[in-house]
Short mmCIF file of N, CA and C in Angstrom, two decimals:
data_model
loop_
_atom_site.label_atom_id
_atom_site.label_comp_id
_atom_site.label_asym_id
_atom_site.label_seq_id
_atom_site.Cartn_x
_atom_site.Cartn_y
_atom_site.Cartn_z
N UNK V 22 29.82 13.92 -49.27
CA UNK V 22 28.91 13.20 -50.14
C UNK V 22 28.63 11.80 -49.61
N UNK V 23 29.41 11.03 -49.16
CA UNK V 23 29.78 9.81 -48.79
C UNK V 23 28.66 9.63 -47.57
N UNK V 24 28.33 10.80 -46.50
CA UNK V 24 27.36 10.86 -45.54
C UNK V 24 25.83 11.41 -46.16
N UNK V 25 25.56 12.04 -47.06
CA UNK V 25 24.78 12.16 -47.57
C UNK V 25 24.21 10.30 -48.16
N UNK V 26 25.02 9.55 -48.72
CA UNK V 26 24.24 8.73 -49.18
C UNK V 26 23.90 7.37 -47.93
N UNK V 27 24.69 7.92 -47.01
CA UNK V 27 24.73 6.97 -45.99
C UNK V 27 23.34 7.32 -45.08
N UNK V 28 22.94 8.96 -44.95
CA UNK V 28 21.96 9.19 -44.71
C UNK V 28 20.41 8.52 -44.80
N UNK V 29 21.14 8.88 -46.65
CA UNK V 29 19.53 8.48 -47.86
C UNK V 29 18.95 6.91 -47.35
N UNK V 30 20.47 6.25 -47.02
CA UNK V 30 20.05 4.73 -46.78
C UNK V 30 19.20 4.52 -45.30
N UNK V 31 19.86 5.19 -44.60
CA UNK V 31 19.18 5.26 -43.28
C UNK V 31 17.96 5.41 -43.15
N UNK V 32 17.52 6.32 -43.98
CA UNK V 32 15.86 7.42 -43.80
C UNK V 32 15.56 6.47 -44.85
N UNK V 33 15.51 5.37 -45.90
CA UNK V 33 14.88 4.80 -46.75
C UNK V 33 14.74 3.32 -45.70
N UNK V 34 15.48 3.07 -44.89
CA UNK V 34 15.18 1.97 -44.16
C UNK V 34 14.04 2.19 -42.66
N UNK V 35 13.87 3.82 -42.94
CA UNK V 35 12.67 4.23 -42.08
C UNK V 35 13.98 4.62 -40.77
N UNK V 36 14.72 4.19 -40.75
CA UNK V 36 16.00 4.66 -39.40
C UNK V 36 17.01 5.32 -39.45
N UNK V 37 16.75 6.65 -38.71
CA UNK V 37 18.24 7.61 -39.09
C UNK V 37 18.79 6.73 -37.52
N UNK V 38 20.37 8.06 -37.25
CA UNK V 38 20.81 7.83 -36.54
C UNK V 38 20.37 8.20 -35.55
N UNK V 39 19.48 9.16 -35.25
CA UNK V 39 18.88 10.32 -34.65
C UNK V 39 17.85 9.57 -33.58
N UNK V 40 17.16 8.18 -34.82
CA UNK V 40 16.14 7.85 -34.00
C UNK V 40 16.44 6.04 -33.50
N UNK V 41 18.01 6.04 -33.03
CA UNK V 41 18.52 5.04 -32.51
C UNK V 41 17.81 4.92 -31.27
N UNK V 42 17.72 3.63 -30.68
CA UNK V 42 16.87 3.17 -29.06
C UNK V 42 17.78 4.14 -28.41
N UNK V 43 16.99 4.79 -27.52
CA UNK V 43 17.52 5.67 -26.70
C UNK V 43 17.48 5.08 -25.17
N UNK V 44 18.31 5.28 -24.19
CA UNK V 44 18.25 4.74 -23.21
C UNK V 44 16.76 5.10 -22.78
N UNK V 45 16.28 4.17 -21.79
CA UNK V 45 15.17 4.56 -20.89
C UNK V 45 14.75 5.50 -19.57
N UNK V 46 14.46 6.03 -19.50
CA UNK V 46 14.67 7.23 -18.13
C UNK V 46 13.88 6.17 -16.80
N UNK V 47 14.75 6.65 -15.94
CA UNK V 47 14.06 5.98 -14.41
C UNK V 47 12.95 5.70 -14.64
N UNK V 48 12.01 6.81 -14.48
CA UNK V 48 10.58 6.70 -14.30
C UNK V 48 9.48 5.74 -15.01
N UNK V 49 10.80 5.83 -16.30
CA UNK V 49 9.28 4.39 -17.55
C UNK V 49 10.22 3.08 -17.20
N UNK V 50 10.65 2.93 -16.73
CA UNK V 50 11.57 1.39 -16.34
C UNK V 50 10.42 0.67 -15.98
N UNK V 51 9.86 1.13 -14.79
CA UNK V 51 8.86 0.20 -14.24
C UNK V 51 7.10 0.42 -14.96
N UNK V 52 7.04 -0.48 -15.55
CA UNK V 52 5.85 -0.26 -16.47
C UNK V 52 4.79 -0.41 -15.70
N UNK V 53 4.63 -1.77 -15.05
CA UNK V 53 3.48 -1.89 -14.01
C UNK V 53 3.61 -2.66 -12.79
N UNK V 54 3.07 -2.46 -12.26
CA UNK V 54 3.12 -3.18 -10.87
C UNK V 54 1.58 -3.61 -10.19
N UNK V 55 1.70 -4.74 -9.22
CA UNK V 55 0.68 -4.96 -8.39
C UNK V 55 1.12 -5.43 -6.98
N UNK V 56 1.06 -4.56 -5.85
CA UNK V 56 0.23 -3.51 -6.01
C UNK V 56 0.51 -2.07 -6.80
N UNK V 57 -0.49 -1.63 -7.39
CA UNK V 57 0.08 -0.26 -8.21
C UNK V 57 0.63 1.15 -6.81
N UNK V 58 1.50 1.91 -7.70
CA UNK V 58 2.17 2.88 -6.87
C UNK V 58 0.64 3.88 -6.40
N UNK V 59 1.02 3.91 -5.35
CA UNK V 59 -0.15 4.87 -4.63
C UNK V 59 -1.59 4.47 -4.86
N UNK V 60 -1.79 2.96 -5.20
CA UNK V 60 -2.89 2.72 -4.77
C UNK V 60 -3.82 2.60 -2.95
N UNK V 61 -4.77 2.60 -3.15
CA UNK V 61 -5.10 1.36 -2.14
C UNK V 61 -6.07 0.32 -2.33
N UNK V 62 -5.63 -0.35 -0.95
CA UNK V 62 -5.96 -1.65 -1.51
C UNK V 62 -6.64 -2.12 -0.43
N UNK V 63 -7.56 -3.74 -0.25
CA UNK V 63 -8.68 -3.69 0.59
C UNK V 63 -7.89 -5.23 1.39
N UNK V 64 -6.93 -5.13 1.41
CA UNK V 64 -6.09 -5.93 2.27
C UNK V 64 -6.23 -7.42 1.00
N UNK V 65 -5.47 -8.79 2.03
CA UNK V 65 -5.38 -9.53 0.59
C UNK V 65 -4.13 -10.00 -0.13
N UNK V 66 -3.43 -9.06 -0.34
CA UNK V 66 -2.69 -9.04 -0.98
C UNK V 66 -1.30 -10.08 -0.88
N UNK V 67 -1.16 -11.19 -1.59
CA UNK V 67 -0.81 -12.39 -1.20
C UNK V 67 0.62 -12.51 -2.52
N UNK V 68 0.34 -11.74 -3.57
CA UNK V 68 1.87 -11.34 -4.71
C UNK V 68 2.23 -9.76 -4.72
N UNK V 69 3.18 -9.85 -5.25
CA UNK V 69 3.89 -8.56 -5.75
C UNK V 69 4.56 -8.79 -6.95
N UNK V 70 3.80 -7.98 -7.92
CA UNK V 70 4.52 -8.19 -9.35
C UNK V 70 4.93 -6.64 -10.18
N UNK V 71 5.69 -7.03 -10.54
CA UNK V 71 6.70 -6.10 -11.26
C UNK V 71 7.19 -6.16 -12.57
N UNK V 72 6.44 -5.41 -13.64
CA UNK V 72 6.77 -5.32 -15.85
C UNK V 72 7.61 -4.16 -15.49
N UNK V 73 8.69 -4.64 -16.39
CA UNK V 73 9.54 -3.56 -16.51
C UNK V 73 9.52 -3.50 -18.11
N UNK V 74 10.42 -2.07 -18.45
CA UNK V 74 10.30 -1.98 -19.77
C UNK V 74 11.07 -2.70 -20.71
N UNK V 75 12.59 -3.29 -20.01
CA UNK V 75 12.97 -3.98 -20.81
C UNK V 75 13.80 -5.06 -20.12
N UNK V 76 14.46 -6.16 -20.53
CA UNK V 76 14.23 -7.21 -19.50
C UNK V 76 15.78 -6.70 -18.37
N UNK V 77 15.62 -7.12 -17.15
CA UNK V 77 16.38 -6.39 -16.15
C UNK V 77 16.88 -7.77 -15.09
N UNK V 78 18.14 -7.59 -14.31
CA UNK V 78 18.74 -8.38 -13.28
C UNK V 78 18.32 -8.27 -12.08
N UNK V 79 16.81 -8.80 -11.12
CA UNK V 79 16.49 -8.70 -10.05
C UNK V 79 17.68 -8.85 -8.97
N UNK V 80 17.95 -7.79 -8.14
CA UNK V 80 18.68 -8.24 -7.17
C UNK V 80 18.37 -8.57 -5.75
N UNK V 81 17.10 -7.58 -5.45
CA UNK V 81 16.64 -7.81 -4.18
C UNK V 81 15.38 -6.87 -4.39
N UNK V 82 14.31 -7.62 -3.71
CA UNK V 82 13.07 -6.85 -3.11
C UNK V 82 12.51 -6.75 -1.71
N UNK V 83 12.36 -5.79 -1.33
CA UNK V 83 11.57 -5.44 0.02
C UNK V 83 10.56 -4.91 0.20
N UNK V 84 10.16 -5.26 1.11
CA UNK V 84 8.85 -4.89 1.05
C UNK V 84 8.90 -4.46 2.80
N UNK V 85 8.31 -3.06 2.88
CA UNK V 85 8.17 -2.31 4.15
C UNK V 85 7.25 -2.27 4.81
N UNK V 86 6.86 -2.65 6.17
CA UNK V 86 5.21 -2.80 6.38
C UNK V 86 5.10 -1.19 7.23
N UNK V 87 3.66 -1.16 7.90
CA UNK V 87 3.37 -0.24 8.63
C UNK V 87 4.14 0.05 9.45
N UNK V 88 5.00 -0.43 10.38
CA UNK V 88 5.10 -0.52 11.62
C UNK V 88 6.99 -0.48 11.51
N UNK V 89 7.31 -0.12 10.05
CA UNK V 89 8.49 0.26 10.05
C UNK V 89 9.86 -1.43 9.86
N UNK V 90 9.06 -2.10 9.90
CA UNK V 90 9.83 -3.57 10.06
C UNK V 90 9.77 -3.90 8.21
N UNK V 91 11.15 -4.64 8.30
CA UNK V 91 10.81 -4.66 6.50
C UNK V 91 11.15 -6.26 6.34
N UNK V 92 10.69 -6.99 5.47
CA UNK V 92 10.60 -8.12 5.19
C UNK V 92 11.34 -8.34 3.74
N UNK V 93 12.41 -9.46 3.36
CA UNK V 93 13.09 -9.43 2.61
C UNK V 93 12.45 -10.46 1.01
N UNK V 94 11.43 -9.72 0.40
CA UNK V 94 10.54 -10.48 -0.39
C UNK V 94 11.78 -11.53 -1.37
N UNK V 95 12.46 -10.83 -1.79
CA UNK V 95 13.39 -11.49 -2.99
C UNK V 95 15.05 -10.89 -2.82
N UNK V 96 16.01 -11.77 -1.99
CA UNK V 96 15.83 -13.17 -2.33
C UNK V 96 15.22 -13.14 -0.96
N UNK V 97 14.64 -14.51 -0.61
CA UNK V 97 14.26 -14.67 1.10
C UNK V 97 15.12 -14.53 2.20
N UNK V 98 14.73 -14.19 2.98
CA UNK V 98 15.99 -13.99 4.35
C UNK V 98 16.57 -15.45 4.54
N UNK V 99 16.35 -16.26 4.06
CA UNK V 99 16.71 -17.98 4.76
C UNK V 99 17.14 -18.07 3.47
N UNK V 100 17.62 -17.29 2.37
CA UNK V 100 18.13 -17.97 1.10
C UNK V 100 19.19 -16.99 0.56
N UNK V 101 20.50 -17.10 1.54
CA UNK V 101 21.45 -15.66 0.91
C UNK V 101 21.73 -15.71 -0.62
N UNK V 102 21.95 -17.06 -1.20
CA UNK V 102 22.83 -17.39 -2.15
C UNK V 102 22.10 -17.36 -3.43
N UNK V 103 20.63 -16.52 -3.39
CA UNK V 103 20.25 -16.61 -4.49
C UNK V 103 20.61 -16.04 -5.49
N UNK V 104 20.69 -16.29 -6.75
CA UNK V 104 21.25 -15.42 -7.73
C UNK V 104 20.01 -14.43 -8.53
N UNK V 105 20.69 -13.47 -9.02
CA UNK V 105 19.69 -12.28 -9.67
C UNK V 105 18.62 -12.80 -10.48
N UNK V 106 17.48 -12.34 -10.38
CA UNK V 106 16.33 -13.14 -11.63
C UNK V 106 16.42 -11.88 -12.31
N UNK V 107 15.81 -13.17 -13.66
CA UNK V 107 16.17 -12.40 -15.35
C UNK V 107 14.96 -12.40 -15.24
N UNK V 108 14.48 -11.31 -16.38
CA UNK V 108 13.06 -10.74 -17.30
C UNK V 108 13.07 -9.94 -17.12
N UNK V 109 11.78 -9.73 -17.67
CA UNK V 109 10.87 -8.04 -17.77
C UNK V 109 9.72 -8.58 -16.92
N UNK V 110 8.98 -9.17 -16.32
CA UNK V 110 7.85 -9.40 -15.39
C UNK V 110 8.18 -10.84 -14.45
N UNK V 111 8.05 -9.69 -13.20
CA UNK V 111 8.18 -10.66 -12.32
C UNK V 111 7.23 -10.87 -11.35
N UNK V 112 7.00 -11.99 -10.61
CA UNK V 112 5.63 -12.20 -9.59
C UNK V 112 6.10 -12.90 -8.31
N UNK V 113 6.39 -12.12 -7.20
CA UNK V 113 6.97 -12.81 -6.26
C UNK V 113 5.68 -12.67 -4.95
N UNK V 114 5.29 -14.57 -5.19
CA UNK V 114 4.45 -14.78 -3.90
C UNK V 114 4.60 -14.33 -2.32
N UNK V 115 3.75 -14.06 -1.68
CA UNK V 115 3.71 -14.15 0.00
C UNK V 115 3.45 -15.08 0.85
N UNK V 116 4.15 -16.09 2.00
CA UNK V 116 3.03 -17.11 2.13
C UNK V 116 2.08 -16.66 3.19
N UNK V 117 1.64 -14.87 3.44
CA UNK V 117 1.08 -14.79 3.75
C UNK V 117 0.40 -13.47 3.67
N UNK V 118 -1.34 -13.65 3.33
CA UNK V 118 -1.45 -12.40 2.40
C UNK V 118 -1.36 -11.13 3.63
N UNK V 119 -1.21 -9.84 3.17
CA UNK V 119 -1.23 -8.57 3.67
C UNK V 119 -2.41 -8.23 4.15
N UNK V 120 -2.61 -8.02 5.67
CA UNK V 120 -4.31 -7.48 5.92
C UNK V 120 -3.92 -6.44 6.98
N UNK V 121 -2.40 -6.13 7.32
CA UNK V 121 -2.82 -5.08 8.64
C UNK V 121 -3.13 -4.29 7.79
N UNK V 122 -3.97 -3.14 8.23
CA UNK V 122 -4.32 -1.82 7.49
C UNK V 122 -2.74 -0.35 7.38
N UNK V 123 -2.18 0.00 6.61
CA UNK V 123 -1.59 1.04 7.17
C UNK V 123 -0.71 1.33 5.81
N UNK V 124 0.23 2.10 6.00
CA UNK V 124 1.15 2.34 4.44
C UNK V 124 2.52 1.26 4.72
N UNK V 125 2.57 1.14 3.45
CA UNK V 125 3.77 -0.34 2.62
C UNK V 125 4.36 0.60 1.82
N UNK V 126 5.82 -0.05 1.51
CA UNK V 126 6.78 0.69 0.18
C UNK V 126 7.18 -0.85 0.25
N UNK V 127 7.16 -0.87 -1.31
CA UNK V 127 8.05 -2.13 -1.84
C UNK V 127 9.22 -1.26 -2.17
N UNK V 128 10.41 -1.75 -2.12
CA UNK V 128 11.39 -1.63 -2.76
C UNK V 128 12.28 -2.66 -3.57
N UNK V 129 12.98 -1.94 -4.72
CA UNK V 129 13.55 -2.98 -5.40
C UNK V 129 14.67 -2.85 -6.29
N UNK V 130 15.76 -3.48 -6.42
CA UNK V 130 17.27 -3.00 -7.13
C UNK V 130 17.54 -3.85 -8.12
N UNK V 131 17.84 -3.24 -9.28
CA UNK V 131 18.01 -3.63 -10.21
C UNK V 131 19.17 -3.55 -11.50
N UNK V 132 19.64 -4.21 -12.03
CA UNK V 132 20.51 -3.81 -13.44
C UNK V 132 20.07 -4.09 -14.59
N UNK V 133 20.07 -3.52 -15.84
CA UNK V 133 19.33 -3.55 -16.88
C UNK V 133 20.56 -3.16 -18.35
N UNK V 134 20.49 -2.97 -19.74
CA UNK V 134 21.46 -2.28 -20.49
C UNK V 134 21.39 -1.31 -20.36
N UNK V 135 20.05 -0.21 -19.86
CA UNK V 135 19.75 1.48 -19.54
C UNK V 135 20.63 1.32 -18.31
N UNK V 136 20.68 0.86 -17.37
CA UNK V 136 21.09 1.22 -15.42
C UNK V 136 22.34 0.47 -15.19
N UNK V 137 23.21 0.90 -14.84
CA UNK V 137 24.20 -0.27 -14.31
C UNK V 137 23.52 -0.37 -12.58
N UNK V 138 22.75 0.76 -12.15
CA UNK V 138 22.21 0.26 -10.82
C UNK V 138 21.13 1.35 -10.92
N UNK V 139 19.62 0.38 -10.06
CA UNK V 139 18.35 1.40 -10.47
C UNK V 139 17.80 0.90 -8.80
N UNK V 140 17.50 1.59 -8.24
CA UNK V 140 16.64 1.29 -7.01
C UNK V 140 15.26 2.54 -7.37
N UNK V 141 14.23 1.17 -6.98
CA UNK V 141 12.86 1.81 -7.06
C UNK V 141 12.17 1.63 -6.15
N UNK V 142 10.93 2.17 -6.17
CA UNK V 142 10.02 2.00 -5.15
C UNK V 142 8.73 2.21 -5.63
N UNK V 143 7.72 1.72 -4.73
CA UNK V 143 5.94 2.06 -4.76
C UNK V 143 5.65 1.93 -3.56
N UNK V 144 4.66 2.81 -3.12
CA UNK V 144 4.19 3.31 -2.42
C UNK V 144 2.87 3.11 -2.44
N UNK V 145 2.12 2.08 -1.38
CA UNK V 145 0.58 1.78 -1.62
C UNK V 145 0.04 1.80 -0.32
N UNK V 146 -1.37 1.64 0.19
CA UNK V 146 -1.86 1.73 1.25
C UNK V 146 -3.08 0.12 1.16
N UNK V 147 -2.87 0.16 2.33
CA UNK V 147 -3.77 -0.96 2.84
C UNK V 147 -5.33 -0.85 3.73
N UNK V 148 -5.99 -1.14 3.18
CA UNK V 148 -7.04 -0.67 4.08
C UNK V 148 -7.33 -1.82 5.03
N UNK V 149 -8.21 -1.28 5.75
CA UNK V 149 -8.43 -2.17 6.96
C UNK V 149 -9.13 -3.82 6.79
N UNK V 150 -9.20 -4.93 7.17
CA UNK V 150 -9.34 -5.51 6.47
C UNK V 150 -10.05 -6.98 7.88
N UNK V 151 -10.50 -7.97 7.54
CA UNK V 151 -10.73 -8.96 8.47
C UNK V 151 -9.83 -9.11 10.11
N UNK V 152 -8.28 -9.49 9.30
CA UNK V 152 -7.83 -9.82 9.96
C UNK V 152 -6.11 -8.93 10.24
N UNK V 153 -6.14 -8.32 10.92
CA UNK V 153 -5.01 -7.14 10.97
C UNK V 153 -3.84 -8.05 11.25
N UNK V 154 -3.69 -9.05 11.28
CA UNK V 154 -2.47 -9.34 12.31
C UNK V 154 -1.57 -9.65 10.91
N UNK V 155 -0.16 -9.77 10.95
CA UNK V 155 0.82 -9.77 9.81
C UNK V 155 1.71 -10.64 10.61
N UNK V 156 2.08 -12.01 10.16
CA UNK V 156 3.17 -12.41 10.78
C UNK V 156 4.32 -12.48 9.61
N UNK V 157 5.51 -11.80 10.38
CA UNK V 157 6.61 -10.91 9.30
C UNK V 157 7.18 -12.44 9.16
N UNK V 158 7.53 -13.32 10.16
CA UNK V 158 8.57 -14.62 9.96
C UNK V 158 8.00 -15.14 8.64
N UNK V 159 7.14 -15.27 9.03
CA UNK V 159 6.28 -16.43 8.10
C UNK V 159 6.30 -15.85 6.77
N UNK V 160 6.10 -14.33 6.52
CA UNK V 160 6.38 -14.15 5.21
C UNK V 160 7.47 -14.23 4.32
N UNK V 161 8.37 -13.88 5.69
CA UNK V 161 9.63 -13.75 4.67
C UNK V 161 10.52 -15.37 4.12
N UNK V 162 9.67 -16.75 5.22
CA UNK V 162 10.44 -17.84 5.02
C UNK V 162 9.47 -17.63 3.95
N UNK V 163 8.20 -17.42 3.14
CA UNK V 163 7.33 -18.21 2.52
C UNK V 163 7.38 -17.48 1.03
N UNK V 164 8.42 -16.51 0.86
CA UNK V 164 8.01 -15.62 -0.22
C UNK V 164 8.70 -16.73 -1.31
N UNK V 165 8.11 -16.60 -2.28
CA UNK V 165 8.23 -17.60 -3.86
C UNK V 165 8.57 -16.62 -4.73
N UNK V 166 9.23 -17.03 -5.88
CA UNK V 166 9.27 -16.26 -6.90
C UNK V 166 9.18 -16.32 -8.18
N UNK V 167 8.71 -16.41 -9.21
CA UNK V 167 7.92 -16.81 -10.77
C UNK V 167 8.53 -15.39 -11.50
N UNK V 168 9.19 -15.38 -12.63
CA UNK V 168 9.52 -14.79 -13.30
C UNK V 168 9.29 -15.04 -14.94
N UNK V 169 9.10 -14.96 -16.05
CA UNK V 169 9.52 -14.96 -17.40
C UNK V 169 11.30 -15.16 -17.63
N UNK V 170 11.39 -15.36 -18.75
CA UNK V 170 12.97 -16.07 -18.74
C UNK V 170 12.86 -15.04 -20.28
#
Protein backbone atom coordinates (compact mmCIF):
# COMPACT_ATOMS: atom_id res chain seq x y z
CA UNK A 1 0.00 0.00 0.00
CA UNK A 2 2.76 2.27 1.17
CA UNK A 3 4.14 2.06 -2.78
CA UNK A 4 0.93 2.54 -4.18
CA UNK A 5 0.66 5.98 -2.55
CA UNK A 6 4.19 6.75 -3.21
CA UNK A 7 3.34 6.02 -6.82
CA UNK A 8 0.01 8.32 -6.80
CA UNK A 9 2.55 11.11 -5.64
CA UNK A 10 4.94 10.54 -8.33
CA UNK A 11 2.38 10.41 -11.40
CA UNK A 12 0.51 13.59 -9.69
CA UNK A 13 3.87 15.47 -9.81
CA UNK A 14 3.78 14.44 -13.65
CA UNK A 15 7.17 12.02 -12.61
CA UNK A 16 7.19 8.34 -12.08
CA UNK A 17 10.26 6.49 -11.50
CA UNK A 18 10.14 5.02 -14.86
CA UNK A 19 10.55 8.38 -16.45
CA UNK A 20 13.79 9.39 -14.39
CA UNK A 21 16.74 11.27 -16.82
CA UNK A 22 18.04 8.44 -18.42
CA UNK A 23 21.60 8.33 -19.35
CA UNK A 24 22.40 9.65 -22.89
CA UNK A 25 23.51 7.18 -25.66
CA UNK A 26 26.86 7.97 -27.64
CA UNK A 27 25.32 9.05 -30.65
CA UNK A 28 22.95 12.18 -29.16
CA UNK A 29 26.01 13.43 -26.94
CA UNK A 30 27.15 15.47 -29.73
CA UNK A 31 24.27 17.68 -30.74
CA UNK A 32 26.03 19.87 -33.29
CA UNK A 33 29.00 20.67 -34.75
CA UNK A 34 30.79 23.01 -37.31
CA UNK A 35 32.06 21.62 -39.42
CA UNK A 36 28.93 19.25 -39.53
CA UNK A 37 29.69 15.33 -39.72
CA UNK A 38 29.91 14.42 -43.39
CA UNK A 39 29.53 17.63 -44.68
CA UNK A 40 31.38 19.48 -47.29
CA UNK A 41 32.71 22.38 -47.22
CA UNK A 42 34.17 25.14 -49.72
CA UNK A 43 37.45 25.52 -47.79
CA UNK A 44 37.67 28.52 -45.09
CA UNK A 45 37.23 27.02 -42.36
CA UNK A 46 39.05 28.98 -39.60
CA UNK A 47 36.76 27.31 -36.06
CA UNK A 48 35.63 24.09 -34.93
CA UNK A 49 32.71 24.03 -32.69
CA UNK A 50 31.18 21.46 -30.74
CA UNK A 51 27.06 21.46 -28.56
CA UNK A 52 26.94 18.69 -26.68
CA UNK A 53 23.91 17.47 -24.94
CA UNK A 54 24.83 18.03 -21.62
CA UNK A 55 27.65 19.97 -20.20
CA UNK A 56 30.99 17.68 -20.56
CA UNK A 57 35.08 17.78 -19.53
CA UNK A 58 37.02 18.66 -22.85
CA UNK A 59 40.12 16.74 -22.81
CA UNK A 60 41.67 16.92 -26.12
CA UNK A 61 40.80 17.69 -29.79
CA UNK A 62 42.30 16.74 -33.08
CA UNK A 63 41.89 17.45 -35.92
CA UNK A 64 43.25 15.09 -38.98
CA UNK A 65 44.14 16.63 -42.27
CA UNK A 66 44.34 15.00 -45.78
CA UNK A 67 47.63 13.92 -45.90
CA UNK A 68 47.35 11.82 -42.72
CA UNK A 69 49.33 14.44 -40.34
CA UNK A 70 47.15 15.44 -37.33
CA UNK A 71 47.27 18.71 -35.59
CA UNK A 72 46.58 19.00 -31.85
CA UNK A 73 43.47 21.62 -31.89
CA UNK A 74 42.78 21.49 -27.96
CA UNK A 75 44.93 21.62 -25.82
CA UNK A 76 47.75 23.15 -28.30
CA UNK A 77 50.90 21.20 -28.89
CA UNK A 78 53.04 24.20 -27.14
CA UNK A 79 50.52 24.05 -24.13
CA UNK A 80 50.79 20.48 -22.28
CA UNK A 81 49.42 21.75 -18.99
CA UNK A 82 46.15 22.72 -20.04
CA UNK A 83 43.37 21.70 -17.99
CA UNK A 84 39.95 20.08 -19.31
CA UNK A 85 37.31 22.78 -20.58
CA UNK A 86 33.86 22.81 -19.02
CA UNK A 87 30.36 23.22 -21.01
CA UNK A 88 28.10 22.06 -23.41
CA UNK A 89 29.42 24.35 -26.52
CA UNK A 90 32.60 24.79 -27.42
CA UNK A 91 34.47 26.95 -30.28
CA UNK A 92 38.02 26.29 -30.77
CA UNK A 93 39.75 28.85 -33.26
CA UNK A 94 42.50 28.07 -36.10
CA UNK A 95 45.13 30.61 -36.70
CA UNK A 96 44.85 29.34 -39.88
CA UNK A 97 41.82 28.75 -41.97
CA UNK A 98 41.52 25.17 -43.82
CA UNK A 99 41.79 25.41 -47.77
CA UNK A 100 43.75 22.20 -48.88
CA UNK A 101 40.96 20.33 -50.60
CA UNK A 102 40.68 16.58 -49.31
CA UNK A 103 38.98 14.54 -46.23
CA UNK A 104 39.49 15.82 -42.29
CA UNK A 105 38.24 13.83 -39.05
CA UNK A 106 38.11 15.93 -36.01
CA UNK A 107 38.46 14.00 -33.11
CA UNK A 108 37.60 14.50 -29.58
CA UNK A 109 37.62 12.94 -25.78
CA UNK A 110 35.57 13.60 -23.38
CA UNK A 111 33.91 13.02 -19.69
CA UNK A 112 30.47 13.91 -18.89
CA UNK A 113 27.79 12.33 -15.81
CA UNK A 114 26.49 9.81 -18.95
CA UNK A 115 30.57 8.73 -19.98
CA UNK A 116 33.29 8.31 -17.61
CA UNK A 117 35.23 8.29 -21.17
CA UNK A 118 33.58 9.17 -24.75
CA UNK A 119 35.86 9.57 -27.85
CA UNK A 120 34.13 11.00 -30.94
CA UNK A 121 34.54 11.94 -34.22
CA UNK A 122 33.25 13.84 -37.60
CA UNK A 123 34.05 13.27 -40.63
CA UNK A 124 33.89 16.24 -43.30
CA UNK A 125 35.35 17.04 -46.68
CA UNK A 126 36.96 20.04 -48.04
CA UNK A 127 36.60 21.20 -51.33
CA UNK A 128 39.04 22.73 -53.39
CA UNK A 129 39.53 26.12 -52.66
CA UNK A 130 41.96 29.44 -53.56
CA UNK A 131 44.68 28.52 -51.79
CA UNK A 132 45.62 24.67 -51.07
CA UNK A 133 48.57 25.09 -49.03
CA UNK A 134 47.93 24.23 -45.01
CA UNK A 135 50.66 25.18 -42.77
CA UNK A 136 50.20 22.43 -39.85
CA UNK A 137 52.93 24.54 -37.36
CA UNK A 138 51.16 27.51 -37.53
CA UNK A 139 47.91 25.95 -36.75
CA UNK A 140 48.58 24.09 -34.08
CA UNK A 141 50.74 27.13 -32.19
CA UNK A 142 47.57 29.37 -33.17
CA UNK A 143 44.55 27.25 -32.12
CA UNK A 144 42.34 29.39 -29.36
CA UNK A 145 39.69 28.21 -27.43
CA UNK A 146 36.12 29.94 -26.27
CA UNK A 147 33.86 27.82 -24.41
CA UNK A 148 30.50 28.60 -22.21
CA UNK A 149 31.14 28.06 -18.45
Amino acid sequence: MEFAKHLAMFSALGSTPAAAAAPINAQDMLVSSSPAAASTQRGGIDTISLNFAESARVFSVTLYLPDDSEISVYPAESDTDTPAAKGKNFSFRLSKPLTAAGQYKISYLLTSKSFKSLNGFIDFEVKESGDTSTDDAALARGAERTSDE
